[in-house]
mmCIF file of C-alpha atoms in Angstrom:
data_model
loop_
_atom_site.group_PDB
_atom_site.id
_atom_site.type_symbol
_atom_site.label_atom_id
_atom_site.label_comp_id
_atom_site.label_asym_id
_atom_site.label_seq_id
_atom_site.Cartn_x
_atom_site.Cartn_y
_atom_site.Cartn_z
ATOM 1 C CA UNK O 201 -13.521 -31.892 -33.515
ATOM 2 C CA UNK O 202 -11.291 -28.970 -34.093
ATOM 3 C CA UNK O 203 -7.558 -29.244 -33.273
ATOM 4 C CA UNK O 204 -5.948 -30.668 -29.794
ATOM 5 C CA UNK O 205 -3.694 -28.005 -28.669
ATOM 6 C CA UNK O 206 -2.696 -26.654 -25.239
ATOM 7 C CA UNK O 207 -5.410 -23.428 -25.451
ATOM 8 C CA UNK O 208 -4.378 -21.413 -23.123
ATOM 9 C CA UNK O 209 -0.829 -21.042 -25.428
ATOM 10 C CA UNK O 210 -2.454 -20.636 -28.824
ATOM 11 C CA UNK O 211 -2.050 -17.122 -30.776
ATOM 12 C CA UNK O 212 -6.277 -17.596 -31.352
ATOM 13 C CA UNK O 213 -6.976 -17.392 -34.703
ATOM 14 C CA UNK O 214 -9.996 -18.859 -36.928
ATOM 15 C CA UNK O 215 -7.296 -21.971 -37.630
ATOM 16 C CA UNK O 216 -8.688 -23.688 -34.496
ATOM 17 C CA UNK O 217 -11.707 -24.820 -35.383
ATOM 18 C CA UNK O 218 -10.265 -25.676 -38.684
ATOM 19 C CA UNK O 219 -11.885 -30.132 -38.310
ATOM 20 C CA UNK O 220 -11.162 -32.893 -40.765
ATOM 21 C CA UNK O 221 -14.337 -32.053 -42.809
ATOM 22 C CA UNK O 222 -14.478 -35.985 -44.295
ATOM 23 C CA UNK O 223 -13.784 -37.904 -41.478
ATOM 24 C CA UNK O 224 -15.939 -35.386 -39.202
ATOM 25 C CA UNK O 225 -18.974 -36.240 -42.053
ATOM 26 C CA UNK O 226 -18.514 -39.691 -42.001
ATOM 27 C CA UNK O 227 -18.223 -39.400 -38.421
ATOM 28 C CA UNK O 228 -22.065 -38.134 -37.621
ATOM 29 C CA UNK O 229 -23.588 -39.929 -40.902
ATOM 30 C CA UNK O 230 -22.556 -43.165 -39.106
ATOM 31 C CA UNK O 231 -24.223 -41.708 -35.591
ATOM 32 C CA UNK O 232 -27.241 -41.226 -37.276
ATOM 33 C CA UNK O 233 -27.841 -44.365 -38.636
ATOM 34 C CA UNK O 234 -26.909 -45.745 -35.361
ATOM 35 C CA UNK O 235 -29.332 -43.047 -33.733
ATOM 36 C CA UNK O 236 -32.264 -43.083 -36.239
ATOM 37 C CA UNK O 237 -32.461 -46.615 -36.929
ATOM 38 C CA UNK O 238 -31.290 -48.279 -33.220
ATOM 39 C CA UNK O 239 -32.198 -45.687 -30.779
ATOM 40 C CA UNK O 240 -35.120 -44.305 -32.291
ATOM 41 C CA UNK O 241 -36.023 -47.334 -34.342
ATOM 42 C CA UNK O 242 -37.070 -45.216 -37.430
ATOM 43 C CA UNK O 243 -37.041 -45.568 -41.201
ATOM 44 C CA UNK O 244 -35.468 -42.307 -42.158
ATOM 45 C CA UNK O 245 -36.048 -39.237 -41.244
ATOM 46 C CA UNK O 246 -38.004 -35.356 -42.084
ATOM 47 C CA UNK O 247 -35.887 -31.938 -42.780
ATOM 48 C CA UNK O 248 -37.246 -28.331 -42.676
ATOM 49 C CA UNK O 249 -35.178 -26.708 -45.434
ATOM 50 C CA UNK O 250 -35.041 -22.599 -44.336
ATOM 51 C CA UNK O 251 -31.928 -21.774 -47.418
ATOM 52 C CA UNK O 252 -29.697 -21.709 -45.058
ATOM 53 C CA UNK O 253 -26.450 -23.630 -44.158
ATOM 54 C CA UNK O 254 -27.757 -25.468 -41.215
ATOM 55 C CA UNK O 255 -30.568 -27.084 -42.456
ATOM 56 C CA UNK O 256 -28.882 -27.478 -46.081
ATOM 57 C CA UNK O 257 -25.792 -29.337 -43.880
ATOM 58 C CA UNK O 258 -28.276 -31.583 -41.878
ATOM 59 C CA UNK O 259 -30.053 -32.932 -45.178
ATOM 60 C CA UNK O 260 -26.436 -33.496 -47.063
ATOM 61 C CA UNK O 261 -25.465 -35.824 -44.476
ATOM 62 C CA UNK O 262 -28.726 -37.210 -43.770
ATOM 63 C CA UNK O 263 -28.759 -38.276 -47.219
ATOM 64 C CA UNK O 264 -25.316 -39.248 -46.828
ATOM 65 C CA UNK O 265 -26.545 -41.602 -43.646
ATOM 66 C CA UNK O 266 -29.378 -43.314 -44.910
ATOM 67 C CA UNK O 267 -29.641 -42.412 -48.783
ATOM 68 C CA UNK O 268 -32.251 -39.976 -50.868
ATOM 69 C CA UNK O 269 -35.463 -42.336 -50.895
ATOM 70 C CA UNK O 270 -35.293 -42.091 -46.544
ATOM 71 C CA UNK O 271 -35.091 -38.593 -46.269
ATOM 72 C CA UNK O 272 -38.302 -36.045 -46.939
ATOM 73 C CA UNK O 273 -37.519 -32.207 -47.353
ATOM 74 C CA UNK O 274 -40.087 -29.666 -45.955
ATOM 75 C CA UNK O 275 -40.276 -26.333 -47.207
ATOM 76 C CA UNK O 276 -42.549 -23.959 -45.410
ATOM 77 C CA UNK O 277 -42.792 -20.455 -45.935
ATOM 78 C CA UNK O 278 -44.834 -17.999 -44.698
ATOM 79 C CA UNK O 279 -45.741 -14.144 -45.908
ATOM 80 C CA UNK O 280 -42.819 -12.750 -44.420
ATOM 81 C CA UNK O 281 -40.528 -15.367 -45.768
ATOM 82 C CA UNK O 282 -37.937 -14.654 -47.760
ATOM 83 C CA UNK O 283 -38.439 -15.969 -51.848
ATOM 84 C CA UNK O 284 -34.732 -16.299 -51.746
ATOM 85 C CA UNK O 285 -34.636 -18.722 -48.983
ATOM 86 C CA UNK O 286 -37.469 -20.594 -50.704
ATOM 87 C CA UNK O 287 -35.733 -21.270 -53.736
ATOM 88 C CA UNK O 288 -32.602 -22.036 -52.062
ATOM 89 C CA UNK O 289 -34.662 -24.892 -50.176
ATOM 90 C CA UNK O 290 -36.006 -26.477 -53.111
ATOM 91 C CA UNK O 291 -32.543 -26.469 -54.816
ATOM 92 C CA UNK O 292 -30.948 -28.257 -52.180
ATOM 93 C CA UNK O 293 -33.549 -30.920 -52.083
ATOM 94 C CA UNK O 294 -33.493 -31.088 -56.027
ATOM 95 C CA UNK O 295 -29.709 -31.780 -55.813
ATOM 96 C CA UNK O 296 -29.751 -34.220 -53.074
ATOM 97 C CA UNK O 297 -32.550 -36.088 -54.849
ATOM 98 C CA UNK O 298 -34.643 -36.213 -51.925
ATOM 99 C CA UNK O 299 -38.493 -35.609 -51.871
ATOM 100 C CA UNK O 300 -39.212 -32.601 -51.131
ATOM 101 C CA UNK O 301 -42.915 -30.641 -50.257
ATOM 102 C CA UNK O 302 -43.891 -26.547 -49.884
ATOM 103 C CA UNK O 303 -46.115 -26.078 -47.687
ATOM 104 C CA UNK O 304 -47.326 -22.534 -47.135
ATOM 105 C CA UNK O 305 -48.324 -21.997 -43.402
ATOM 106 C CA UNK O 306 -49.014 -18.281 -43.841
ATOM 107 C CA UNK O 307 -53.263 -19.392 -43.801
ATOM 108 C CA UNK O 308 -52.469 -21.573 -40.998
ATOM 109 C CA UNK O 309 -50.605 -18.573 -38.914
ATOM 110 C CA UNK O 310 -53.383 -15.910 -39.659
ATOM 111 C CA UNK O 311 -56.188 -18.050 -38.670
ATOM 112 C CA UNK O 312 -54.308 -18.693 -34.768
ATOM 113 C CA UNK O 313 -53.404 -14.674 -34.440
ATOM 114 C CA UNK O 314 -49.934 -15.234 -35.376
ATOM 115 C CA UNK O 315 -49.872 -11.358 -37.330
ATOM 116 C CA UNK O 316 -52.740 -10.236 -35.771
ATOM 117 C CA UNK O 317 -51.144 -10.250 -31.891
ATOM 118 C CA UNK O 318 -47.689 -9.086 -33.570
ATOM 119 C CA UNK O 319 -49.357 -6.272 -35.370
ATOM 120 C CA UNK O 320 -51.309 -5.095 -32.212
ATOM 121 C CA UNK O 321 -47.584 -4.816 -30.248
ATOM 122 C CA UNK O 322 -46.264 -3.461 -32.766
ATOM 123 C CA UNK O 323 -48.924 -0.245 -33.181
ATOM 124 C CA UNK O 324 -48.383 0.249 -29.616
ATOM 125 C CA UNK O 325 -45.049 1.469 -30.191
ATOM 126 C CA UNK O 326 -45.604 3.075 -33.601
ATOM 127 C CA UNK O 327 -49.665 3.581 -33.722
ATOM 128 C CA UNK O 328 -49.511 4.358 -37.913
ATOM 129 C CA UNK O 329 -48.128 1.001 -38.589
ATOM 130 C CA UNK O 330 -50.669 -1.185 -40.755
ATOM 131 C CA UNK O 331 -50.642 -2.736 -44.372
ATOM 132 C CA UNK O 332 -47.865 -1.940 -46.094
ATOM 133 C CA UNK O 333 -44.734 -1.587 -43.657
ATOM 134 C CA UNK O 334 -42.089 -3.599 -42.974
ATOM 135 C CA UNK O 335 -40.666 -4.632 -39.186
ATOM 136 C CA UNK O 336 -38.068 -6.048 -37.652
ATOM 137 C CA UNK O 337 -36.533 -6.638 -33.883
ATOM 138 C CA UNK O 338 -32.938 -5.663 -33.159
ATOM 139 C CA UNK O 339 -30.619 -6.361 -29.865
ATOM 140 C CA UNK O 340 -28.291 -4.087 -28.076
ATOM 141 C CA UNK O 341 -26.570 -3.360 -24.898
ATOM 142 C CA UNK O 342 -25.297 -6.921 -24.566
ATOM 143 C CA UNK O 343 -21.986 -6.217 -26.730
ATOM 144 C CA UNK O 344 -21.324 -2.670 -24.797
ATOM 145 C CA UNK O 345 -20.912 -4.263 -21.346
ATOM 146 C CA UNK O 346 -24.643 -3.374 -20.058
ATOM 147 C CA UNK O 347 -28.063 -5.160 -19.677
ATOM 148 C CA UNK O 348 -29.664 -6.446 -23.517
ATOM 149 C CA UNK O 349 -32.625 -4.764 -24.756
ATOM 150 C CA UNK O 350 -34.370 -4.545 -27.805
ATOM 151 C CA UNK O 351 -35.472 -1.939 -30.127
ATOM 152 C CA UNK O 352 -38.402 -1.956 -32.705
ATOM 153 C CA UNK O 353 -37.330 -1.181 -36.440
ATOM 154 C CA UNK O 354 -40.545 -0.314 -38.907
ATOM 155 C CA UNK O 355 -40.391 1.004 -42.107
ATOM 156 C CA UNK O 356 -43.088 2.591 -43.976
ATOM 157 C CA UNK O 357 -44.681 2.157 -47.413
ATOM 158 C CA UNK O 358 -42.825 5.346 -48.443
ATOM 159 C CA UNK O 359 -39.270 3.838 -46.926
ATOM 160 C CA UNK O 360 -38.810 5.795 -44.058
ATOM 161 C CA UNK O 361 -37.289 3.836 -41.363
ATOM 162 C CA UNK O 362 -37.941 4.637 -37.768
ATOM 163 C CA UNK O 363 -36.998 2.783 -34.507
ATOM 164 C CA UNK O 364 -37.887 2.924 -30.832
ATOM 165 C CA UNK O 365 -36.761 0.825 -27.563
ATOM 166 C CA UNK O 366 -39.533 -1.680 -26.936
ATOM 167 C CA UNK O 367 -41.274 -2.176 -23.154
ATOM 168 C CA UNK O 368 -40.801 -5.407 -22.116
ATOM 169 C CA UNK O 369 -45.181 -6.264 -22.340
ATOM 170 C CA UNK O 370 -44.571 -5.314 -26.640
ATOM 171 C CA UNK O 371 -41.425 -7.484 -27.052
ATOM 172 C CA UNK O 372 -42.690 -10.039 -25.366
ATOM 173 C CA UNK O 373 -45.875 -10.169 -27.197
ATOM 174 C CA UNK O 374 -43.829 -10.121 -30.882
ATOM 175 C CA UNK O 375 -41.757 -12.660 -29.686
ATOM 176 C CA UNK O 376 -45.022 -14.912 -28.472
ATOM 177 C CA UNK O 377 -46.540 -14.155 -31.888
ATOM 178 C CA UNK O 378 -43.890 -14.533 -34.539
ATOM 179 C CA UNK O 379 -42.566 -18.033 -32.284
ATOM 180 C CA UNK O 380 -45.906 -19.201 -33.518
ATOM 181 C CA UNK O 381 -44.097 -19.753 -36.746
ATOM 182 C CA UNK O 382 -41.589 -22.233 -35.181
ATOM 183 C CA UNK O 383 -44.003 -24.267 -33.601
ATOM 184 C CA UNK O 384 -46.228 -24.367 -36.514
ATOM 185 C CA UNK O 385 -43.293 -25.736 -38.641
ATOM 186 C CA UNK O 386 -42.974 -28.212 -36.068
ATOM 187 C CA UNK O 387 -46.220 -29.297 -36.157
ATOM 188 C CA UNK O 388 -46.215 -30.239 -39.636
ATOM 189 C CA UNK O 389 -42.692 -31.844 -39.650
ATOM 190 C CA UNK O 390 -43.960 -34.287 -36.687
ATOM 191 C CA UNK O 391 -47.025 -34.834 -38.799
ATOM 192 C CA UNK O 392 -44.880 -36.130 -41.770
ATOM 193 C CA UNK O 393 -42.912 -37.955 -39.658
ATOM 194 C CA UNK O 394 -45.644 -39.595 -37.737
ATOM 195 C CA UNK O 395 -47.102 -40.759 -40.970
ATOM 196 C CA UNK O 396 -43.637 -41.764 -42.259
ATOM 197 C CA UNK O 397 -42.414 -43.421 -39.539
ATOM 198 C CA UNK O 398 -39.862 -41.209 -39.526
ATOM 199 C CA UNK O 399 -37.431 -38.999 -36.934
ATOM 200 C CA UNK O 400 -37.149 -35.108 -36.799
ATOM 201 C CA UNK O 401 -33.863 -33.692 -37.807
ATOM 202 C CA UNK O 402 -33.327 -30.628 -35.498
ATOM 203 C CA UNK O 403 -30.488 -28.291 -37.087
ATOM 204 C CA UNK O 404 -28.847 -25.618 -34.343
ATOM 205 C CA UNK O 405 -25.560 -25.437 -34.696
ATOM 206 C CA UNK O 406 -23.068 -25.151 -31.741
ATOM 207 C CA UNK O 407 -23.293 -20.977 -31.719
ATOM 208 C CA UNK O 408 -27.724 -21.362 -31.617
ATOM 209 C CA UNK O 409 -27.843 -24.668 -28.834
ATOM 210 C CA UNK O 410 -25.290 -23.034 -26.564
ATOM 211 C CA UNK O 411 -26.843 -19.668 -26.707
ATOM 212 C CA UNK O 412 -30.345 -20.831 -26.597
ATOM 213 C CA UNK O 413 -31.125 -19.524 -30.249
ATOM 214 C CA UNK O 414 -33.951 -21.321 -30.648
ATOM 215 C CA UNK O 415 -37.740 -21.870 -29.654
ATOM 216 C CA UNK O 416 -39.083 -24.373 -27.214
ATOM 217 C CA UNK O 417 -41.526 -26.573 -28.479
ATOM 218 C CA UNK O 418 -40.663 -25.347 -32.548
ATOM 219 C CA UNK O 419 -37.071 -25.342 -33.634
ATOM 220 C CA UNK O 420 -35.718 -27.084 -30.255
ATOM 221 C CA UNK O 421 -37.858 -29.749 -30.848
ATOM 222 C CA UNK O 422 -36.397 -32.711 -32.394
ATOM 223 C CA UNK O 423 -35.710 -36.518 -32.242
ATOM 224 C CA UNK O 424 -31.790 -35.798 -33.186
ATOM 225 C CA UNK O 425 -29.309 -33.055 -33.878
ATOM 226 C CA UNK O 426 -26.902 -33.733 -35.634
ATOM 227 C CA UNK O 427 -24.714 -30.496 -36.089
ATOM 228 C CA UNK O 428 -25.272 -28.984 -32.312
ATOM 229 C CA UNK O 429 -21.572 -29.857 -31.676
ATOM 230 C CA UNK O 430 -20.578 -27.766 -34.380
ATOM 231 C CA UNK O 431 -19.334 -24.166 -34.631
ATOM 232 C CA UNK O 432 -21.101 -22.164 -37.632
ATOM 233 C CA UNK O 433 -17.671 -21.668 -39.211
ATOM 234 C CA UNK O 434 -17.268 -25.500 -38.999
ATOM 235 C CA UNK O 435 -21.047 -25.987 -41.094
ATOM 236 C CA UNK O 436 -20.192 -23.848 -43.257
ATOM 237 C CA UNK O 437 -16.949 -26.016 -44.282
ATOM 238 C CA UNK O 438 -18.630 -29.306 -44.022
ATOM 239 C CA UNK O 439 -21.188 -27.664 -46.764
ATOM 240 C CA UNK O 440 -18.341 -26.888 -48.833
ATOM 241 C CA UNK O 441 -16.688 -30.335 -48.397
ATOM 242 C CA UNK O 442 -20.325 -31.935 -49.095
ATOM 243 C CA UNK O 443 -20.357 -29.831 -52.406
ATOM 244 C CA UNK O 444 -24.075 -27.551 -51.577
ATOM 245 C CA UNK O 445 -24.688 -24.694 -53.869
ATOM 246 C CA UNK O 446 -22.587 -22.010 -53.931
ATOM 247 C CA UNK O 447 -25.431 -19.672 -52.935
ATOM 248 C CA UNK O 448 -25.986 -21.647 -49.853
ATOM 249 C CA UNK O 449 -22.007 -21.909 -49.037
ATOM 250 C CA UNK O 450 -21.631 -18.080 -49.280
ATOM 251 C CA UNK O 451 -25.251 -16.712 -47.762
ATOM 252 C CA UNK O 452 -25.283 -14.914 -44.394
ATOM 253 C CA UNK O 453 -27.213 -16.227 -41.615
ATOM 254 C CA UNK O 454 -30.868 -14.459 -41.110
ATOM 255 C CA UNK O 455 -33.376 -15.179 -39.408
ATOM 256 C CA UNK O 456 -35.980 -15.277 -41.989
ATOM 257 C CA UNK O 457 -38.793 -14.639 -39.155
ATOM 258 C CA UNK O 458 -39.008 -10.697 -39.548
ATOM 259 C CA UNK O 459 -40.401 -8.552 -42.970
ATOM 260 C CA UNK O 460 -37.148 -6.064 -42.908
ATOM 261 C CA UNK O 461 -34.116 -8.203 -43.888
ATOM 262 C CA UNK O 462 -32.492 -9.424 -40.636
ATOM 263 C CA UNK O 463 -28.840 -10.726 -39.715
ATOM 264 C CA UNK O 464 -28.829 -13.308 -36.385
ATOM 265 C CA UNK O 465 -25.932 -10.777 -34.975
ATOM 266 C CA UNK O 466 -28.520 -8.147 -35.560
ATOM 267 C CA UNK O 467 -31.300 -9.874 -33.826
ATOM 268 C CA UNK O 468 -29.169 -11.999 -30.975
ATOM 269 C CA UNK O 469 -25.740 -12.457 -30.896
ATOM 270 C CA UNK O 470 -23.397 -9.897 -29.816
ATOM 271 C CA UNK O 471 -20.824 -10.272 -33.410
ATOM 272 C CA UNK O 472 -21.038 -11.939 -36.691
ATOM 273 C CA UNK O 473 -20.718 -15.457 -36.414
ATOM 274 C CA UNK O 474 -17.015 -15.508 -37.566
ATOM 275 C CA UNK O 475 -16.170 -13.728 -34.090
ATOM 276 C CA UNK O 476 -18.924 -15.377 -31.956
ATOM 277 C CA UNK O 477 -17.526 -18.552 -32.784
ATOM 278 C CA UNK O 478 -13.737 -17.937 -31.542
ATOM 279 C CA UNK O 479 -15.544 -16.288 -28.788
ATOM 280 C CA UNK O 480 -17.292 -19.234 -27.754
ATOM 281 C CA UNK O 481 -14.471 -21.264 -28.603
ATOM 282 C CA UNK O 482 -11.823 -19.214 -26.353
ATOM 283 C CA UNK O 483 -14.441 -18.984 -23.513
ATOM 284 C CA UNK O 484 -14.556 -22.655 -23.866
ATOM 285 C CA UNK O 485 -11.120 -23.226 -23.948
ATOM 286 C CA UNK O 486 -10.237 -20.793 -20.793
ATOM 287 C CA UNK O 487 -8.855 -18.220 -22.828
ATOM 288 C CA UNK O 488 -8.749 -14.671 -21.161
ATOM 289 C CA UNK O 489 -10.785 -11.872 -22.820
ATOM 290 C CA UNK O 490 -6.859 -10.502 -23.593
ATOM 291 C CA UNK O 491 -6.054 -13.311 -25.370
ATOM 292 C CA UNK O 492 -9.625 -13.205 -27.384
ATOM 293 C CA UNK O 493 -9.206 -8.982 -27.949
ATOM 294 C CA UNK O 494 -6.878 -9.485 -30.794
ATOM 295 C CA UNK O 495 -8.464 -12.367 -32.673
ATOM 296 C CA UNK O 496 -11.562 -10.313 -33.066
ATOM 297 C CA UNK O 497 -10.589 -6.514 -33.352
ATOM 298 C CA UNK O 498 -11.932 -5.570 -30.251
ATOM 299 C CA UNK O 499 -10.175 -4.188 -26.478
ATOM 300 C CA UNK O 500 -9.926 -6.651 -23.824
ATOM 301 C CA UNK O 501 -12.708 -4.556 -22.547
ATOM 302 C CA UNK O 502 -15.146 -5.135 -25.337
ATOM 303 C CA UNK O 503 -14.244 -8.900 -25.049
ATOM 304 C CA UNK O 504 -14.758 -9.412 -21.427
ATOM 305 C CA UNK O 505 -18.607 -7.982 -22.580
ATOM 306 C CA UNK O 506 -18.529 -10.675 -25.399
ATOM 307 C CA UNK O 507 -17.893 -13.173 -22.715
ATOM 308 C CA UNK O 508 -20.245 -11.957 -20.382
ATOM 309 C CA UNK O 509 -23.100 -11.786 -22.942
ATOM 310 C CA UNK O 510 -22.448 -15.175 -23.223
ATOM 311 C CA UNK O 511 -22.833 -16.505 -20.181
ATOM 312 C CA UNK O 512 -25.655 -14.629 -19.451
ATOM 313 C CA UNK O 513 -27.970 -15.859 -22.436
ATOM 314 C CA UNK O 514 -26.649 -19.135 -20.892
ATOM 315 C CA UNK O 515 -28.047 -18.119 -17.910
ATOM 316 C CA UNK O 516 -31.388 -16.624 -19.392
ATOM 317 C CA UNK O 517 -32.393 -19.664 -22.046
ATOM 318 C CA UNK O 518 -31.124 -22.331 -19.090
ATOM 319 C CA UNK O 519 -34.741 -23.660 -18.792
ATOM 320 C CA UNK O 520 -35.382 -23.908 -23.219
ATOM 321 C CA UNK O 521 -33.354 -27.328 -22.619
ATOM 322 C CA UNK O 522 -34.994 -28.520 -19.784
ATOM 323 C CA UNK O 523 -37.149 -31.353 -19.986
ATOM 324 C CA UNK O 524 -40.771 -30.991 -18.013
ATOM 325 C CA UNK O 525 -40.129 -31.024 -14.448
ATOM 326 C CA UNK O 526 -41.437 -33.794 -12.396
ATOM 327 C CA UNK O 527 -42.621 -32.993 -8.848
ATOM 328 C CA UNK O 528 -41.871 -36.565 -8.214
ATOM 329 C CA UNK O 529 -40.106 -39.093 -9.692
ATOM 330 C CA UNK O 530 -41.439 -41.805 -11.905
ATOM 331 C CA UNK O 531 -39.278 -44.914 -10.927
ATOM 332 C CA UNK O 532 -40.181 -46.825 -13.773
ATOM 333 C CA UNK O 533 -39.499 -44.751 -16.201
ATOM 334 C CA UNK O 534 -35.755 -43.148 -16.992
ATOM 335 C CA UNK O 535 -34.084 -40.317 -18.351
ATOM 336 C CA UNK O 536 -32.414 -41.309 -21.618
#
């Protein structure tokens, strides 16, 4: 997992999370055979493919674990997915042979309230909003050393783009809505493997699970993870070394939850992943925000506001990987 070296020496540079890409592959598909077969005492196991790297990565060495015929692909778009992530889904699963299903949830997320709540929140702020525009969330403050907040983007059916801080009682009632989509997803990937007798493959990489990235109850919630050690930089090698599509190997990260196209630095993280992960890495590694300034074209001041972005979403998203809390303890039973 990345390179020993003394840390606190090292001119920081995207070289140290440069990892053995075929020993670090054979490395987890040999956990998960252990995991999904010992532990969990399943026959193979169920992957949402979004497009993206993460997912694509998971199902590579998935396949690579237990072979094609124990591994089912789920695609599941929605009305504000992307086509392009769709198609990059179903061409992963066609060229790791697995079985693959689409399953549109859009039906599924109108009938619970899914648009209908977001849309209410979102005419709040902009009261001519309605059929026809786009919207999107975006963070800021975080990066610039104060308190994060988030502004509302819309754009009309004409393209004018307009965009307003959101009160707390909106956000909080887009984020409600739209995590309906997670959960949903969930839903039917526990149904599949239910019927399967199969695990869940969750797919957060090291930058999402240490920054909380991630919905409780719909993307957290999986029988394994097999990348969550993992900086992005480090997925997106392993896909290389594991031969996915170009497309996949070169596509930025998005969310893919919003109708406006959306990066994850746009919605959450304070940089592009290429600089979150060396931040993360150096914070890890008791680098100084000094030592980080240089390795990602920013002051010393702008990376002591990295780090303490950081550690305050760490803070913030503590309780996503909490278990339920038991008022008392049930001897019988452990922890695992």
């Amino acid at each position: 997992m990345g390179r020993s070296l003394d840390a606190r020496a090292v001119a920081l540079s995207a070289a140290v999370l440069d990892i053995d890409c075929a020993e670090e592959s054979a490395r987890i598909a040999r956990a998960l055979v252990e995991i999904v077969s010992r532990t969990l005492h399943r026959r193979g196991v169920v992957v949402a493919l979004s497009g993206g790297v993460d997912s694509s990565v998971c199902a590579a060495l998935a396949v690579r674990a237990l072979g094609p015929q124990r591994v089912l692909g789920l695609l599941l778009p929605e009305r504000d997915s992307s086509s392009a992530a769709s198609m990059l889904g179903r061409l992963v699963a066609e060229q790791l042979g697995i079985e693959h299903h689409v399953e549109d949830i859009g039906a599924t997320l109108e009938a619970i309230g899914c648009y209908r709540w977001r849309d209410e929140a979102i005419r709040s702020v902009f009261p001519a909003y309605g059929s026809g525009w786009l919207s999107k969330i975006v963070i800021a403050g975080g990066a610039q050393g104060g308190v994060n907040f988030f502004k509302l983007v819309v754009q009309s059916p004409s393209g004018e783009v307009l965009e307003r801080r959101m009160p707390a009682k909106e956000y909080l009632q887009i984020v409600a809505a739209t995590n309906f989509k997670q959960r949903i997803r969930k839903t039917l990937e526990y149904f599949h493997a239910d019927r399967l007798n199969y695990a869940v493959v969750g797919t957060p990489n090291r930058l999402e699970y240490d920054q909380g990235f991630f919905v409780k109850n719909g993307d957290g919630a999986a029988d394994v993870k097999p990348i969550a050690h993992l900086y992005k930089t480090q997925v997106y090698a392993l896909a290389r070394h594991l031969g996915l599509p170009r497309e996949v190997c070169c596509a930025r990260p998005t969310t893919d939850t919003y109708s406006m196209p959306q990066g994850q630095d746009e919605f959450y993280f304070a940089l592009p992943y290429e600089q979150m992960d060396l931040a993360l890495w150096a914070l890890n590694h008791g680098l100084s925000a000094a030592q980080l300034a240089p390795a990602i074209g920013v002051t010393p001041a702008q990376a002591e506001n990295v780090y303490a972005d950081i550690r305050a979403k760490r803070r913030t998203t503590a309780y996503l990987h909490r278990a339920a809390q038991l008022v008392s303890a049930v001897g019988e039973i452990s922890a695992p």
